[in-house]
Coordinates of C-alpha atoms and ligand atoms in Angstrom, one line a residue:
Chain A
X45 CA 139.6 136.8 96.1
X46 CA 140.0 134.9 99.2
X47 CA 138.4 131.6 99.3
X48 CA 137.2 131.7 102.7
X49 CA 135.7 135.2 102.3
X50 CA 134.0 134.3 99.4
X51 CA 133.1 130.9 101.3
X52 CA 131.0 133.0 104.1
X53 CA 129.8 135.2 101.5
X54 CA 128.1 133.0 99.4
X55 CA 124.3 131.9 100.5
X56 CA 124.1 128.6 102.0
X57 CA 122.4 126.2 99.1
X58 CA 120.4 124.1 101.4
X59 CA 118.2 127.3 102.4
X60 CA 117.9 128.2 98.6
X61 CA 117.3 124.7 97.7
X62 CA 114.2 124.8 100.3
X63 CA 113.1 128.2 99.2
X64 CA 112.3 126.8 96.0
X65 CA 110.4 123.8 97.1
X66 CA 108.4 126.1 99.2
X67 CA 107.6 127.9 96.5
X68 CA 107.0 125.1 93.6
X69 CA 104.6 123.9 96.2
X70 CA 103.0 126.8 97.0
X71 CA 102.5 127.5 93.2
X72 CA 101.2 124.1 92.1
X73 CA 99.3 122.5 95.4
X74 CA 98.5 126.0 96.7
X75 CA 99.8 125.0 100.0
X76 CA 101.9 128.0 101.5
X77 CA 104.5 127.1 103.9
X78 CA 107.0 129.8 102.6
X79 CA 106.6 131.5 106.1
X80 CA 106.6 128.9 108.6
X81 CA 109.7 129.3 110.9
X82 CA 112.7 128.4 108.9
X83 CA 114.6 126.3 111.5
X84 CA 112.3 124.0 112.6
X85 CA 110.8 123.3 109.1
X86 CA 114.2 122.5 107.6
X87 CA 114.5 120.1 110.7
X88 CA 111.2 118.6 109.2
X89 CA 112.2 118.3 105.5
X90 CA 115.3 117.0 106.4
X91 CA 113.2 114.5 108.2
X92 CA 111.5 113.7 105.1
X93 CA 114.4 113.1 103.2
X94 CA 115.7 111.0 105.5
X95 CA 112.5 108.7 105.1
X96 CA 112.7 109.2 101.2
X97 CA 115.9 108.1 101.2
X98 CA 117.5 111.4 99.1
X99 CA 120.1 113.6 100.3
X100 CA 119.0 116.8 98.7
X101 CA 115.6 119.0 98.5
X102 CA 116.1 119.8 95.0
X103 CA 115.3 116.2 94.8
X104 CA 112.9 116.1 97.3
X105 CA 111.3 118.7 95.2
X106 CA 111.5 117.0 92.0
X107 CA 109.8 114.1 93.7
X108 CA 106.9 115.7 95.2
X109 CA 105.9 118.0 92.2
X110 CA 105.5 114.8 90.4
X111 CA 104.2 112.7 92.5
X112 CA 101.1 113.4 94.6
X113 CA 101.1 110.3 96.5
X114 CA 105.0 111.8 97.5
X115 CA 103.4 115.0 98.3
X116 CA 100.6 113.6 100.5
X117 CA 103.4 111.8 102.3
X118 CA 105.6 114.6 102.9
X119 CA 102.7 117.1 104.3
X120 CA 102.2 114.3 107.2
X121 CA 106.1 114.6 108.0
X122 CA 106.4 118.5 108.1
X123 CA 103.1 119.1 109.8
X124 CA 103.2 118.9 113.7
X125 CA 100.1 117.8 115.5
X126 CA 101.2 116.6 118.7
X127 CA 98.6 117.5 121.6
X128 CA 96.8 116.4 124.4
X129 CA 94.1 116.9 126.7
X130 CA 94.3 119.5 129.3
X131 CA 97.9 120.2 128.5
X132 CA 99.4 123.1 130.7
X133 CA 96.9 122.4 133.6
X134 CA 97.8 125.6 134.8
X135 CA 96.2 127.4 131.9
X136 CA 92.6 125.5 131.8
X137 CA 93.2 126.2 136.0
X138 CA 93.3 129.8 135.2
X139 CA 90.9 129.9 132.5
X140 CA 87.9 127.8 135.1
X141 CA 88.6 130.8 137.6
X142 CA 89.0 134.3 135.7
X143 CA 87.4 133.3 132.2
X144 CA 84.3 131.7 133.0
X145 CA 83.2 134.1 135.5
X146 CA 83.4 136.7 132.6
X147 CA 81.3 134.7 130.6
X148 CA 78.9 133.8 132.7
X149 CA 77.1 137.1 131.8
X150 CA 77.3 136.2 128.4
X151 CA 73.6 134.7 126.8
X152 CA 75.2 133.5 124.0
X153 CA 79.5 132.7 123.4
X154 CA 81.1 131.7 119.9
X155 CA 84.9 130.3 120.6
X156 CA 87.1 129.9 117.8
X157 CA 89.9 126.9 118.7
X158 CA 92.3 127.8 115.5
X159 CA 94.8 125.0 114.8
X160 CA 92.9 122.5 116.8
X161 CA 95.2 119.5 115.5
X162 CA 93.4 116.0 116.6
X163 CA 91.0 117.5 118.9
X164 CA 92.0 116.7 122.3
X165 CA 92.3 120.5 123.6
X166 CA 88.5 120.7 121.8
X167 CA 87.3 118.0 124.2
X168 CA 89.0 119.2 127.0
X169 CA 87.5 122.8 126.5
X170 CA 84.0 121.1 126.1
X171 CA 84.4 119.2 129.6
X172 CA 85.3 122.9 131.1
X173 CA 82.7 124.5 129.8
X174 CA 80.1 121.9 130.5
X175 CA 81.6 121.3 134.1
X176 CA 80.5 125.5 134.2
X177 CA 77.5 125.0 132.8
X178 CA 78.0 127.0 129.8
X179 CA 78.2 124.4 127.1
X180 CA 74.9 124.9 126.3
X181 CA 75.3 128.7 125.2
X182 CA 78.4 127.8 123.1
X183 CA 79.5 127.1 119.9
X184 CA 82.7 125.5 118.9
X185 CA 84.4 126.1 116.0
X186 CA 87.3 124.1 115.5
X187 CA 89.7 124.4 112.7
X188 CA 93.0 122.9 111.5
X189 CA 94.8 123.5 108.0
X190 CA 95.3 119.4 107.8
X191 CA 92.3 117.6 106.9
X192 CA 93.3 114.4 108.1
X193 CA 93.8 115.4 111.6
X194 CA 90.3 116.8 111.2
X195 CA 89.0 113.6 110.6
X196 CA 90.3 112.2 113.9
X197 CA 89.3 115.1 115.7
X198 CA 85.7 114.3 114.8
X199 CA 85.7 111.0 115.6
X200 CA 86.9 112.0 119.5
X201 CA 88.2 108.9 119.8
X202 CA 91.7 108.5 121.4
X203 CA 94.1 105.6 122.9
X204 CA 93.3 104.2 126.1
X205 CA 96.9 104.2 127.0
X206 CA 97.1 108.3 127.2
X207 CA 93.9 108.6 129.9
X208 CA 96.0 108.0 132.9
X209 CA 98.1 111.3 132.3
X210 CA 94.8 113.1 130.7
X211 CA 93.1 112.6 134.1
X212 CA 96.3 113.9 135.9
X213 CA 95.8 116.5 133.9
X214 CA 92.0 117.0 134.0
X215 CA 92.7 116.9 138.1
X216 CA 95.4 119.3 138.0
X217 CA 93.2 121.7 135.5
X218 CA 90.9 122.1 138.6
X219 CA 88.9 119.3 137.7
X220 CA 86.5 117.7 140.5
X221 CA 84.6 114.3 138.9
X222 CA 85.9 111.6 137.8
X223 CA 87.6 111.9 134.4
X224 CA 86.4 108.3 133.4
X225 CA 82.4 109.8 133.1
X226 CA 83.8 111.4 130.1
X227 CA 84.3 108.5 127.7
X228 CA 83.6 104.9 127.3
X229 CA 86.6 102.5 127.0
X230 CA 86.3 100.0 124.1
X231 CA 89.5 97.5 123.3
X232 CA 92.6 100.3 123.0
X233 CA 90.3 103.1 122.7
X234 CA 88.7 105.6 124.9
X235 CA 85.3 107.2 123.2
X236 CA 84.2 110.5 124.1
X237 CA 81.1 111.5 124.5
X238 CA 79.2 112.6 121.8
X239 CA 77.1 115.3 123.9
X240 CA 80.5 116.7 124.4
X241 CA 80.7 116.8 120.3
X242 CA 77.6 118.6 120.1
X243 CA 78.1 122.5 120.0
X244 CA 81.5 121.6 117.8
X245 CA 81.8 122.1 114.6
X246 CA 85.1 120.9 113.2
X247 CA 86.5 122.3 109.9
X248 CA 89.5 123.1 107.7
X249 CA 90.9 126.7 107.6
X250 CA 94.3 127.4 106.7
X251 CA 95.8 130.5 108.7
X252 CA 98.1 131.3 106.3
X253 CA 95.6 131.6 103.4
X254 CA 92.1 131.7 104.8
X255 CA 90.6 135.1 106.0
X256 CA 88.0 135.9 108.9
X257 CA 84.9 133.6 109.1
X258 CA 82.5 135.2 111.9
X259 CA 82.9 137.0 115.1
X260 CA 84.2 135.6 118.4
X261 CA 84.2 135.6 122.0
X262 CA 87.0 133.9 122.7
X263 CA 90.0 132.8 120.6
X264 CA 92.0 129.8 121.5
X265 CA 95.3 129.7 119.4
X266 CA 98.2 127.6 121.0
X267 CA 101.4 126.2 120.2
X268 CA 100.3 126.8 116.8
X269 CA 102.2 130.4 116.0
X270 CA 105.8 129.2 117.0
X271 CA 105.5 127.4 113.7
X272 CA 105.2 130.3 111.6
X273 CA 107.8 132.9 111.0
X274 CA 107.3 136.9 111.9
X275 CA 105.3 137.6 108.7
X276 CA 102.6 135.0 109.0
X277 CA 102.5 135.8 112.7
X278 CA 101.4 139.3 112.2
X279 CA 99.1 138.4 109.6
X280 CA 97.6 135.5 111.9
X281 CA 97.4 138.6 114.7
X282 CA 95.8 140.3 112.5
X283 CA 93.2 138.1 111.3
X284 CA 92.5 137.5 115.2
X285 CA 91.7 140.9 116.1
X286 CA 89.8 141.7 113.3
X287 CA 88.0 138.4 114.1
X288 CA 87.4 138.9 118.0
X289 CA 84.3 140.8 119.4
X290 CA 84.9 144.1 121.8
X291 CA 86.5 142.6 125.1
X292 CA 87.1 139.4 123.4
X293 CA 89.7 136.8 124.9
X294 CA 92.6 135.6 122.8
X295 CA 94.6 132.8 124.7
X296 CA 97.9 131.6 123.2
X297 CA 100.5 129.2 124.0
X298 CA 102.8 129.2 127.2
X299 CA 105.9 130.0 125.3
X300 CA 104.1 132.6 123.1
X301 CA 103.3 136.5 123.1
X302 CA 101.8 139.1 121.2
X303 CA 105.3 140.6 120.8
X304 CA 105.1 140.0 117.1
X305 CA 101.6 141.1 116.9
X306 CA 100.8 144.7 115.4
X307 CA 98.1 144.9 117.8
X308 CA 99.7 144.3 121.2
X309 CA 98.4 147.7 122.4
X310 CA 95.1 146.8 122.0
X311 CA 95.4 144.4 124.4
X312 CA 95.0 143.9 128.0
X313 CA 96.7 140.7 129.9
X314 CA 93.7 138.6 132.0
X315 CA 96.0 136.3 133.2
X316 CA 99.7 137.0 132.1
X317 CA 101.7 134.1 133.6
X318 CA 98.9 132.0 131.3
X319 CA 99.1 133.9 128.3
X320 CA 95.4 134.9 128.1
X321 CA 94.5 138.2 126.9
X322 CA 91.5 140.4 126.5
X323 CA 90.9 142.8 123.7
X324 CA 90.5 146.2 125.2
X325 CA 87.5 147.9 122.3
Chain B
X98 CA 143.8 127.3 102.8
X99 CA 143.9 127.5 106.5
X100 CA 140.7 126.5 107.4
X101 CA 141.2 123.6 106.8
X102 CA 144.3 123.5 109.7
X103 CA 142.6 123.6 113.1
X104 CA 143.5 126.3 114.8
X105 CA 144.0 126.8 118.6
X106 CA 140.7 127.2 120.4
X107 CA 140.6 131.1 120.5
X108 CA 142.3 132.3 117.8
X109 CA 140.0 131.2 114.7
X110 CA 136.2 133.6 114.6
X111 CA 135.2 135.0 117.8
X112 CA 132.0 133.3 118.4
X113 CA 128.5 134.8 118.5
X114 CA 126.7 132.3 120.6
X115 CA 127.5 129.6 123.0
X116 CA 125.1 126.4 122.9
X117 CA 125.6 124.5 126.5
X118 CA 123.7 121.0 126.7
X119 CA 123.8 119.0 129.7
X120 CA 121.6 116.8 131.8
X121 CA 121.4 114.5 134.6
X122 CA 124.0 116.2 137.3
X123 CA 123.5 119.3 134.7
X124 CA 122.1 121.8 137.5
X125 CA 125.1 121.8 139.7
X126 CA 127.6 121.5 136.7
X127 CA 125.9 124.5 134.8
X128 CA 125.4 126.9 138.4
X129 CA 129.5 126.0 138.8
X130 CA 130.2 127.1 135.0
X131 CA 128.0 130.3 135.0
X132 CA 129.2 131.6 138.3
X133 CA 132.3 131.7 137.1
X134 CA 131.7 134.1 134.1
X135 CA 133.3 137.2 134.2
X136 CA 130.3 139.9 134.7
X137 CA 130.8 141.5 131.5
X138 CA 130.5 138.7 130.0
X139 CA 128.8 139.7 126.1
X140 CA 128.4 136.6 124.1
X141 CA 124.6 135.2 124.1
X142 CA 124.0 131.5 125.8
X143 CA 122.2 129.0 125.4
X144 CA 121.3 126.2 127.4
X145 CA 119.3 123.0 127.0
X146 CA 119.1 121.0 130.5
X147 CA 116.8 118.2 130.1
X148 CA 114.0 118.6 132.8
X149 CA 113.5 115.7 135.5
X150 CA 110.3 115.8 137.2
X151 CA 111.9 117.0 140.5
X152 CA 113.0 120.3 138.2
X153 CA 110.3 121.0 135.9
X154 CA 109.7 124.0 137.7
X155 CA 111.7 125.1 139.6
X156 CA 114.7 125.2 137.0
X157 CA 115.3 128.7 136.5
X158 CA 115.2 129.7 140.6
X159 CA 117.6 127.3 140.9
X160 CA 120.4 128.0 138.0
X161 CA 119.9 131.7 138.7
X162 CA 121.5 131.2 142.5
X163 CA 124.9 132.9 142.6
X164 CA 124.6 133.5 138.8
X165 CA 125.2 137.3 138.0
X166 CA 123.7 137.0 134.2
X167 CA 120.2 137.6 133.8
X168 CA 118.4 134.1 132.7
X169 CA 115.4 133.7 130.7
X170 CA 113.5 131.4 129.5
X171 CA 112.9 131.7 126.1
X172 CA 109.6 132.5 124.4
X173 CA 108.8 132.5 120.9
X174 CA 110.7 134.2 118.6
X175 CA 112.8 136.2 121.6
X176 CA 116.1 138.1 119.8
X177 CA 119.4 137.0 120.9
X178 CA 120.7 139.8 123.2
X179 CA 124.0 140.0 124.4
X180 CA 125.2 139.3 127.7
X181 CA 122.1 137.1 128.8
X182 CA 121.5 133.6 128.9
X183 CA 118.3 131.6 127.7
X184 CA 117.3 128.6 129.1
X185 CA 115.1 125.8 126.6
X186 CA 111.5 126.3 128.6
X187 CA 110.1 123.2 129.7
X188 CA 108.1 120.5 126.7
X189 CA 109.6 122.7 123.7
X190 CA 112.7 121.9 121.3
X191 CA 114.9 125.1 121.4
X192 CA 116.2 126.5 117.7
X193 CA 117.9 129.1 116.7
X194 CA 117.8 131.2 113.9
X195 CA 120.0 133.9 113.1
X196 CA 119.3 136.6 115.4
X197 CA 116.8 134.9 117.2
X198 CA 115.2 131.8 119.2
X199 CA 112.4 129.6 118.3
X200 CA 110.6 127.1 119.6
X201 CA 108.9 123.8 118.6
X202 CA 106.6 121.1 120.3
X203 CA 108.0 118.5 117.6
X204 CA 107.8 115.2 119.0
X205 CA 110.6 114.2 121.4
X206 CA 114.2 113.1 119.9
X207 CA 115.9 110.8 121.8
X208 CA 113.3 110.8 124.1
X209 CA 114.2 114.6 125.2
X210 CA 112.4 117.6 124.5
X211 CA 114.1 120.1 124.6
X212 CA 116.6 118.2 122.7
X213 CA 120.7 119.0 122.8
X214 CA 121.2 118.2 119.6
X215 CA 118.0 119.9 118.3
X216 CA 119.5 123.1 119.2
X217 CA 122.8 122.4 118.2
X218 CA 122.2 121.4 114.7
X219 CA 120.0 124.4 114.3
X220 CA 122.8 126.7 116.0
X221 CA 125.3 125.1 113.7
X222 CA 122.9 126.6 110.4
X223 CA 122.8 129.4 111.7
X224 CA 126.1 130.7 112.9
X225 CA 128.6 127.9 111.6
X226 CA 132.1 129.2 112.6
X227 CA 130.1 131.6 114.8
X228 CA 129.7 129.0 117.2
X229 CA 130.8 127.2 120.3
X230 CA 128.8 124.2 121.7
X231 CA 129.6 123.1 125.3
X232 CA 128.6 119.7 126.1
X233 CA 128.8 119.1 130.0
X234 CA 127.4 116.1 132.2
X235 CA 124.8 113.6 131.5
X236 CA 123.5 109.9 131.1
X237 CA 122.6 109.8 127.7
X238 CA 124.2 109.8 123.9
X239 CA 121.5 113.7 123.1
X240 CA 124.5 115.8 122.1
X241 CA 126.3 114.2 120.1
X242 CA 125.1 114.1 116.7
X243 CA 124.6 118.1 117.7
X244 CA 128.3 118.3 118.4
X245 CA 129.4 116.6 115.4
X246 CA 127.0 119.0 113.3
X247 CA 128.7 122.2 114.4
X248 CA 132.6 120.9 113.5
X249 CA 130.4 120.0 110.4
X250 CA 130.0 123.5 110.1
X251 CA 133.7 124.9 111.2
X252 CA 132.5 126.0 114.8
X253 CA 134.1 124.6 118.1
X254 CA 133.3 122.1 121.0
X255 CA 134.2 121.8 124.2
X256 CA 133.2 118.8 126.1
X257 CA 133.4 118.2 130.0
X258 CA 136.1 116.0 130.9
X259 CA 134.1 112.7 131.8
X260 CA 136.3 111.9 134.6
X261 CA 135.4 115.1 136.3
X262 CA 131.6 115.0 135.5
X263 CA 128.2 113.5 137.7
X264 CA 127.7 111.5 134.8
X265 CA 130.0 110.8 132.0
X266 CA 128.0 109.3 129.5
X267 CA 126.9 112.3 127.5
X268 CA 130.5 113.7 127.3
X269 CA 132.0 110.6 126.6
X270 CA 129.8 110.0 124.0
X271 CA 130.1 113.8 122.3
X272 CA 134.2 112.5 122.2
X273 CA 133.6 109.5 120.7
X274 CA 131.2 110.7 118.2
X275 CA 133.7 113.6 117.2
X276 CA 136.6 115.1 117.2
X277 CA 136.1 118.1 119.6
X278 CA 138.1 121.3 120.4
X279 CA 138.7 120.3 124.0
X280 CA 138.0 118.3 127.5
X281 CA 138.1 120.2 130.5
X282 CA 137.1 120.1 133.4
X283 CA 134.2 122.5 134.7
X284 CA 136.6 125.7 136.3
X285 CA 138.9 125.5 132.6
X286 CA 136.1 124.9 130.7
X287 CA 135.1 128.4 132.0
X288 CA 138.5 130.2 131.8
X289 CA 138.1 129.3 128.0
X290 CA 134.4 131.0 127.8
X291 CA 135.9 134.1 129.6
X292 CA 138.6 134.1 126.9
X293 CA 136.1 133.8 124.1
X294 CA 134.5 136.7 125.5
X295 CA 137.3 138.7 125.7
X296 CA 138.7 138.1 122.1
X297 CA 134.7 138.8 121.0
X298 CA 135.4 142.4 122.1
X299 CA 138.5 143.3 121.0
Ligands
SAM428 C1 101.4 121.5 117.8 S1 99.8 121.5 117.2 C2 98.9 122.4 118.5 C3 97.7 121.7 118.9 C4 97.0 122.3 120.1 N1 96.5 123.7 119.9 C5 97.9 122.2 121.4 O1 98.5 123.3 121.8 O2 98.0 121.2 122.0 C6 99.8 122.7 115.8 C7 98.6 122.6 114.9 O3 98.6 123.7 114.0 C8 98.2 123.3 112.7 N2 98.6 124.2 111.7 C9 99.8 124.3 111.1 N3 99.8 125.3 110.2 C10 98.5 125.7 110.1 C11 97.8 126.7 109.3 N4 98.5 127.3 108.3 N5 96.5 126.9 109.5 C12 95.9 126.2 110.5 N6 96.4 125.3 111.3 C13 97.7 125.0 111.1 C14 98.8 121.9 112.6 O4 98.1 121.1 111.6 C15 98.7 121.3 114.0 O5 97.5 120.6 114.1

């Protein structure tokens, strides 16, 4: 046989290698990251080797199935909870001008902000809806599949340092007070308000495990689906729709689309360039 | 054994995707590169140019001017489809898979995101010999580790000559790092492409 044909032929060992960590950890810690987008998780665990100081994942693997302090360590490296407040102005822009004139007529409006990392697009959602004096007809609820993150997001407590770009932001977003009434600076930190805290209700759901919880108005789901692979995606679609009320609002992430969802034509676009859609029945 | 001799650029595995990084002086460098493409050009590209503030947005208006290839910029999960090229959107790391693009808001490498070598070392996994990387102007060392991952994996480079380029940092830095395919300057380093292209459909 030729070597090099044989050479192409065979599987690459790094992907099987990771296919079996995926697995070992989704049968012992029942965590399930066997369909998160391949490329950009291998990125990740290679990250984590790096930092473990091991060249392979079969002994990455070994490590982690034995040692849950090694386990712990590696979910913080593959899990991505980078965020910010009022990120994409353009879409909070959009969402202050054809969103919350539609629910203005609303008496009563239950948001679901799936994947909510540390918070910061919570609190920005709260200032929106309290700036359109709606807050007081909502509830909040905020979920993430990492705990820890969670615990942050409670707190609504972030660095000083990061308010000069939030308030660009907030401005950009269509904002008109002065983003500083929002929080209270103490040392390095900036402290949200709690009334802003008050219709939330932060807790852990896995989208990849978990099923439907209640019925919603709106579902805010961004930069969140890019990490899971074609599978997951339609079974996070899925668990949307069935989860969103008739004409209910499903926003997603700049770069995403409902391409992979089994439901696109059920869907109308509100605002396409933003990537907020409205469920037709 | 011949893989292990390096063949002439062109002759080994007619490639399946072009990665292109580039950066500061990267819009008039890559407009100059893609003009000159033959319209029936077939193989998929990719591009990462990191995004100054001045071009955030206006990024794809611009690089389309004079270009005859349709440009995108990528979403989520978007197939590879021949004869187009796809652009890294703004704030997201571009990867490939095989078959198709993904994206990530991973924090920054190198202080970039999108990152060169982010979606060269993923390129590089997924189409190893498969693959050309193009590594054109720039002041910064993104790149290089990306170029060195995709001889890792038997594909090909091509770097800018430095001499020739707004910047020659980034391309000086891809040659250092490895030992690449060729340095040309911008009008050969499309000749070669067009060539590629051509052996692709034979
Ligand atoms: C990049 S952050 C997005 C944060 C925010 N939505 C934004 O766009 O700024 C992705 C979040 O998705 C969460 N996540 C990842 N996998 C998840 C899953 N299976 N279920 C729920 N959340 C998940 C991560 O923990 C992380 O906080």
């Amino acid at each position: 046989m030729d070597i090099n044909s044989a050479r192409t032929a065979r599987p690459d060992l790094e992907d099987i290698e990771l296919e079996l960590l995926l697995e070992g950890l989704y049968r012992y810690y029942g965590c399930d990251f066997r369909n998160y987008a391949r490329a950009s998780l291998k990125r990740r665990i290679r990250k984590v080797l790096e930092t473990e100081g091991l060249t392979q994942i079969s002994a990455l693997q070994n490590l982690v199935l034995h040692d849950a302090a090694a386990f712990k360590r590696m979910l913080l490296g593959i899990t991505v909870n980078v965020t910010s407040m009022f990120r994409d102005p353009s879409f909070f822009l959009a969402f202050r001008q054809q969103v919350v004139p539609l629910l203005s007529t609303y008496p009563y409006i239950r948001l679901w902000h799936a994947g909510c990392s540390e918070g910061q697009e919570v609190y920005a959602m709260a200032i929106l809806l309290q700036e359109a004096g709606l807050y007081n007809r909502c509830r909040i609820y905020a979920t993430d599949s990492n705990e820890r993150v969670l615990q942050r997001a409670q707190t609504g407590i972030y660095p000083l340092g990061l308010m000069q770009q939030y308030t660009q932001f907030y401005l950009q977003s269509g904002g008109q007070r002065s983003f500083s009434e929002y929080y209270t600076a103490a040392y390095d930190s900036a402290i949200f308000r709690s009334s802003l805290r008050e219709n939330i209700l932060f807790s852990q759901h896995d989208l990849a495990i978990d099923g439907s919880f209640n019925e919603f108005n709106i579902i805010l789901c961004r930069n969140v689906l890019i990490y899971f692979d074609a599978v997951l995606q339609r079974r996070v679609h899925k668990l949307f729709h069935e989860s969103l009320c008739r004409f209910g609002i499903l926003a997603l992430g700049r770069q995403e689309s409902l391409r992979l969802s089994p439901y696109e034509s059920e869907y109308e676009a509100l605002v396409k360039s933003e990537k907020i859609f409205r469920r037709l029945d | 054994m011949s893989s292990l001799v390096s063949s002439p650029i062109g002759a080994a595995t007619a490639p399946a995707l072009i990665v292109i990084g580039a950066s500061l002086g990267g819009l008039r460098a890559l407009r100059e590169l893609l003009q000159q493409l033959q319209p029936e050009f077939s193989i998929p590209i990719a591009i990462v140019q990191h995004r100054y503030w001045d071009i955030q947005h206006r990024l794809m208006e611009s690089m389309q001017q004079g270009v005859r290839l349709p440009l995108r910029e990528v979403e989520d999960k978007d197939e590879l489809q021949p004869g187009k090229i796809y652009l890294a959107p703004a704030d997201y790391h571009l990867l490939v898979e095989p078959g198709s693009f993904l994206l990530s808001t991973d924090p920054p490498v190198s202080y970039a995101r999108p990152s060169i070598d982010v979606l060269f070392e993923s390129a590089a996994d997924a189409y190893g010999q498969r693959l050309v990387g193009v590594i054109l102007t720039g002041a910064n060392h993104d790149g290089a580790a990306g170029a060195a991952a995709i001889k890792a994996k038997g594909g090909r480079v091509l770097v800018q000559e430095p001499a020739t380029a707004e910047s020659d940092v980034m391309p000086a830095a891809a040659i250092a790092q490895t030992c690449v395919d060729a340095v040309l300057p911008l009008s050969e380093l499309a000749t070669q492409l067009n060539k590629f292209c051509a052996a692709s459909s034979l």
